[in-house]
PDB file of C-alpha atoms in Angstrom:
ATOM      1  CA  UNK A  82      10.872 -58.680 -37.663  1.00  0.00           C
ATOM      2  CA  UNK A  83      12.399 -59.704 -34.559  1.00  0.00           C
ATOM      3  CA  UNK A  84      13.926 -62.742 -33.047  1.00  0.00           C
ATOM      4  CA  UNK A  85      11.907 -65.628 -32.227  1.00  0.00           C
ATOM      5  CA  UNK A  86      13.231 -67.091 -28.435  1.00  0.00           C
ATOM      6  CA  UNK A  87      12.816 -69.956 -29.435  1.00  0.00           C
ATOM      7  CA  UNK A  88      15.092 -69.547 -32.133  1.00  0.00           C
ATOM      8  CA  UNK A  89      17.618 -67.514 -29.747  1.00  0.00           C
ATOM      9  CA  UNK A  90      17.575 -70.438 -27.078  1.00  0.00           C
ATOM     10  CA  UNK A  91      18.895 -72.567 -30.162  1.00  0.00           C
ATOM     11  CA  UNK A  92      21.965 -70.601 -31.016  1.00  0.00           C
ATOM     12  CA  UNK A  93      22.516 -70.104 -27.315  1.00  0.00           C
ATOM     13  CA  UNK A  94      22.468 -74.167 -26.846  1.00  0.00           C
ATOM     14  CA  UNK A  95      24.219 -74.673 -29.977  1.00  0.00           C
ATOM     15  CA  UNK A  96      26.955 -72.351 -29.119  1.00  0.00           C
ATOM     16  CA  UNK A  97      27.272 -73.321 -25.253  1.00  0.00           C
ATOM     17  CA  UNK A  98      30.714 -75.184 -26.213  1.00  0.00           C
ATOM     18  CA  UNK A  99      32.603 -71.271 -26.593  1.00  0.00           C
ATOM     19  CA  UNK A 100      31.815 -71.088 -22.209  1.00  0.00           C
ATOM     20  CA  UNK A 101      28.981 -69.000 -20.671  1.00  0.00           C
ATOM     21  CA  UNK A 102      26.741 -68.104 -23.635  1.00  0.00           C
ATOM     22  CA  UNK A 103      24.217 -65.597 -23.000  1.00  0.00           C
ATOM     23  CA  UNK A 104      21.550 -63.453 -25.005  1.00  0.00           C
ATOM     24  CA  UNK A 105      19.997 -59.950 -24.130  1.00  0.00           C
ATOM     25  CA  UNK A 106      17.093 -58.163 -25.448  1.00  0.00           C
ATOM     26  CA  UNK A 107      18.158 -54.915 -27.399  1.00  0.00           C
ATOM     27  CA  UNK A 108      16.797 -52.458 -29.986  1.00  0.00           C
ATOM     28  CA  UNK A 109      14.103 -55.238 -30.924  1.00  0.00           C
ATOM     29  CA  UNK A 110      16.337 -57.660 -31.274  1.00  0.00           C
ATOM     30  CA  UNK A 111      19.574 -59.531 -29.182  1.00  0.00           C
ATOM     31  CA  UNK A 112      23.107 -58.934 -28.075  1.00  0.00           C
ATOM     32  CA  UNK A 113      25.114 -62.814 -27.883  1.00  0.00           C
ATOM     33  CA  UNK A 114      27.323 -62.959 -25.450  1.00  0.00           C
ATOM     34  CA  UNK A 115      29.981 -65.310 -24.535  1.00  0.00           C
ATOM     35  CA  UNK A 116      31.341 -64.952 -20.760  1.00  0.00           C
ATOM     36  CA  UNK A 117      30.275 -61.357 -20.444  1.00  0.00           C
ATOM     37  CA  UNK A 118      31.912 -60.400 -24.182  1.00  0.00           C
ATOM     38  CA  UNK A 119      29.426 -59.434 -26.953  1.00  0.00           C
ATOM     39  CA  UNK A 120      30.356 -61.870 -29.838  1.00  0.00           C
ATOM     40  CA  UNK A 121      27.558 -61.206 -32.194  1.00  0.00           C
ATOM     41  CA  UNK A 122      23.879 -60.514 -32.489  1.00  0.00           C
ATOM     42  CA  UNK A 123      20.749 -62.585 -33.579  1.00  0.00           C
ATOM     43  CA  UNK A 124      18.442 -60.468 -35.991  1.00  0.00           C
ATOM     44  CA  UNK A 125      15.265 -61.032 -37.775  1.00  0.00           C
ATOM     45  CA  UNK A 126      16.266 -65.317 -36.820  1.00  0.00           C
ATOM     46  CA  UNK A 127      19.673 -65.089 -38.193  1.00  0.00           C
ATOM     47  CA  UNK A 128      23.331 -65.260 -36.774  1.00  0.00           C
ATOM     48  CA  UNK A 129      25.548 -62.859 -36.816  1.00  0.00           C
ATOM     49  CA  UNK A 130      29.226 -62.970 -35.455  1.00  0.00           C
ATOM     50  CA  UNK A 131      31.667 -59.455 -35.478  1.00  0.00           C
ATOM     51  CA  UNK A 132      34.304 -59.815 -37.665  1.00  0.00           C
ATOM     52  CA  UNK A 133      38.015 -60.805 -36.967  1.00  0.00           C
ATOM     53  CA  UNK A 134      40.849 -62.721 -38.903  1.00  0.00           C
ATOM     54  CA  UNK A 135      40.940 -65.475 -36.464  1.00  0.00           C
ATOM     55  CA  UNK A 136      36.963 -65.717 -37.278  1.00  0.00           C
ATOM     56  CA  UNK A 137      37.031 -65.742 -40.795  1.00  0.00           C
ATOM     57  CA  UNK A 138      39.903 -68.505 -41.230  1.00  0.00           C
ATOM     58  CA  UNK A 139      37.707 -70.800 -39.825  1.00  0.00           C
ATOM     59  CA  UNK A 140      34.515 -69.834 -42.011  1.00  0.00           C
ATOM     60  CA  UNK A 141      33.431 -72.086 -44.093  1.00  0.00           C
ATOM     61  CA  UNK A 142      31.572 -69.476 -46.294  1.00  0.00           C
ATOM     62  CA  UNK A 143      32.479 -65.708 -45.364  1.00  0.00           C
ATOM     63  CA  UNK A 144      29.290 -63.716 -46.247  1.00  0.00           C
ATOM     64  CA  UNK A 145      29.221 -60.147 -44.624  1.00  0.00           C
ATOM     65  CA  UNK A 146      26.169 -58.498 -44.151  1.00  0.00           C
ATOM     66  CA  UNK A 147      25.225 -55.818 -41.445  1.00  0.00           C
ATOM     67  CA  UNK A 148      22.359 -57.593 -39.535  1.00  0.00           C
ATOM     68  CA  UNK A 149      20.144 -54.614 -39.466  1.00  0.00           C
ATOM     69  CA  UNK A 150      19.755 -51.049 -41.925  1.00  0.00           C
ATOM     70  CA  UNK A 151      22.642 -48.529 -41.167  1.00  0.00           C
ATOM     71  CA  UNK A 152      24.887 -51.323 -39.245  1.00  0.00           C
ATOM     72  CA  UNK A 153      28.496 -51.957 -40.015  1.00  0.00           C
ATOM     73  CA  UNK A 154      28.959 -55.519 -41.836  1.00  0.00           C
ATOM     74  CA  UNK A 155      28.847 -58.720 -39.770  1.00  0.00           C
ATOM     75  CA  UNK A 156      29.867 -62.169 -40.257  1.00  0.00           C
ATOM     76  CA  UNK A 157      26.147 -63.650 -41.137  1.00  0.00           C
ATOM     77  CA  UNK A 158      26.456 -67.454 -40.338  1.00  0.00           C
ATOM     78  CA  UNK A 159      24.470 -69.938 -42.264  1.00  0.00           C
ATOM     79  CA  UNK A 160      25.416 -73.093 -40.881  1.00  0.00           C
ATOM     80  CA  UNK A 161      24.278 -73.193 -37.328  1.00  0.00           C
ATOM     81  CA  UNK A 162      23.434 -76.323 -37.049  1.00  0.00           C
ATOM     82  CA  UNK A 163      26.692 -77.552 -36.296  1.00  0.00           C
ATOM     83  CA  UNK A 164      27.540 -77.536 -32.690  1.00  0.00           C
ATOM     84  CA  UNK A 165      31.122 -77.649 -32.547  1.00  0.00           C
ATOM     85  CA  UNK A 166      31.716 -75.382 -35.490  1.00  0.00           C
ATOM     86  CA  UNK A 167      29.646 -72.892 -33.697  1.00  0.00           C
ATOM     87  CA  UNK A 168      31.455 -73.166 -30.337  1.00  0.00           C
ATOM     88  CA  UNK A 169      34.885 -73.103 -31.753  1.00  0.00           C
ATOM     89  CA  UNK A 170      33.834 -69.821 -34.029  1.00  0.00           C
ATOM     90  CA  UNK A 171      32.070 -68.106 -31.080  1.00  0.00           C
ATOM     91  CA  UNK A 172      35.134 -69.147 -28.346  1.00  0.00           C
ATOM     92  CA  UNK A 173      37.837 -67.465 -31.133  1.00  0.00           C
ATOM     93  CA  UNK A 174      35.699 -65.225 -31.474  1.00  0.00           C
ATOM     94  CA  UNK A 175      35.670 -64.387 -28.492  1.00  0.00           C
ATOM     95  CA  UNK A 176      39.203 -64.590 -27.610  1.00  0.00           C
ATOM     96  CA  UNK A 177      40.886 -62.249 -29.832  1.00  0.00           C
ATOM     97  CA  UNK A 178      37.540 -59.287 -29.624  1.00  0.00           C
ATOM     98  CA  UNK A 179      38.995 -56.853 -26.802  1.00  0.00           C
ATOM     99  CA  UNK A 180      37.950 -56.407 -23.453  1.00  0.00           C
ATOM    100  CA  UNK A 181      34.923 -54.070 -23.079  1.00  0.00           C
ATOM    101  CA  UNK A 182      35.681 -51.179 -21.419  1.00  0.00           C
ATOM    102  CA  UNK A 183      35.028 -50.245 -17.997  1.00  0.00           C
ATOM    103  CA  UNK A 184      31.770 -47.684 -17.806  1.00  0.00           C
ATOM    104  CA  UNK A 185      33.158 -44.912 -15.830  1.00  0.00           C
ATOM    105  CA  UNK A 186      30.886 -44.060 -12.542  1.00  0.00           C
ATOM    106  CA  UNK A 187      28.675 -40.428 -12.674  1.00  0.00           C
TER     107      UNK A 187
END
C-alpha cells in the first residue's frame, strides 16, 4: 500500500525544522530528503529514518524495521507528531549520513 500525500506533506511539515525537507516519488513509495541528502523514506504511511549512532541516542524508542520486503533495517519512527523531536532527529540525521556521491557523466 503506498503513501498517502497527504500523509507525506505531514512529515515533510513536521520535519521542516532539520532545513529544506523534501519528498520524491520512488518504487511506489518516497525518498525524504533533507537539503538534497536522503534521510529516510515514508512507506505504506509510516516513517522511516537510516540508521546512525547520533540518531539512535536521541530515540526515544529504537524499533528497527526495514520499511519494505528485502530492505535493510530502518529506524521506524512512531512518534511523529512531535515537531521538534522530528527536526532535531532528521537535522542529525542528516549531519553525520555522508555526502552522496557525485554520478559520474556517460
Amino acid at each position: 500500500m503506498a503513501s498517502k500525500s497527504d500523509f507525506v506533506q505531514y512529515i515533510i511539515d513536521q520535519c521542516s525544522g532539520a532545513g529544506e525537507i523534501t519528498a520524491k516519488k520512488m518504487f511506489g513509495d518516497y525518498g525524504l530528503y533533507c537539503n538534497g541528502k536522503i534521510v529516510g523514506l515514508i512507506c505504506d504511511n509510516a516513517l522511516f529514518l537510516k540508521p546512525t549512532e547520533e540518531g539512535r541516542s536521541l530515540l526515544r524508542s529504537t524499533l528497527m524495521k526495514p520499511p519494505y520486503e528485502g530492505a535493510k533495517d530502518f529506524f521506524y519512527i512512531e512518534d511523529i507528531d512531535d515537531r521538534d523531536y522530528l527536526s532535531k532527529l532528521v537535522g542529525t540525521t542528516y549531519q553525520v549520513l555522508p555526502e552522496p556521491k557525485k554520478k559520474k557523466k556517460k
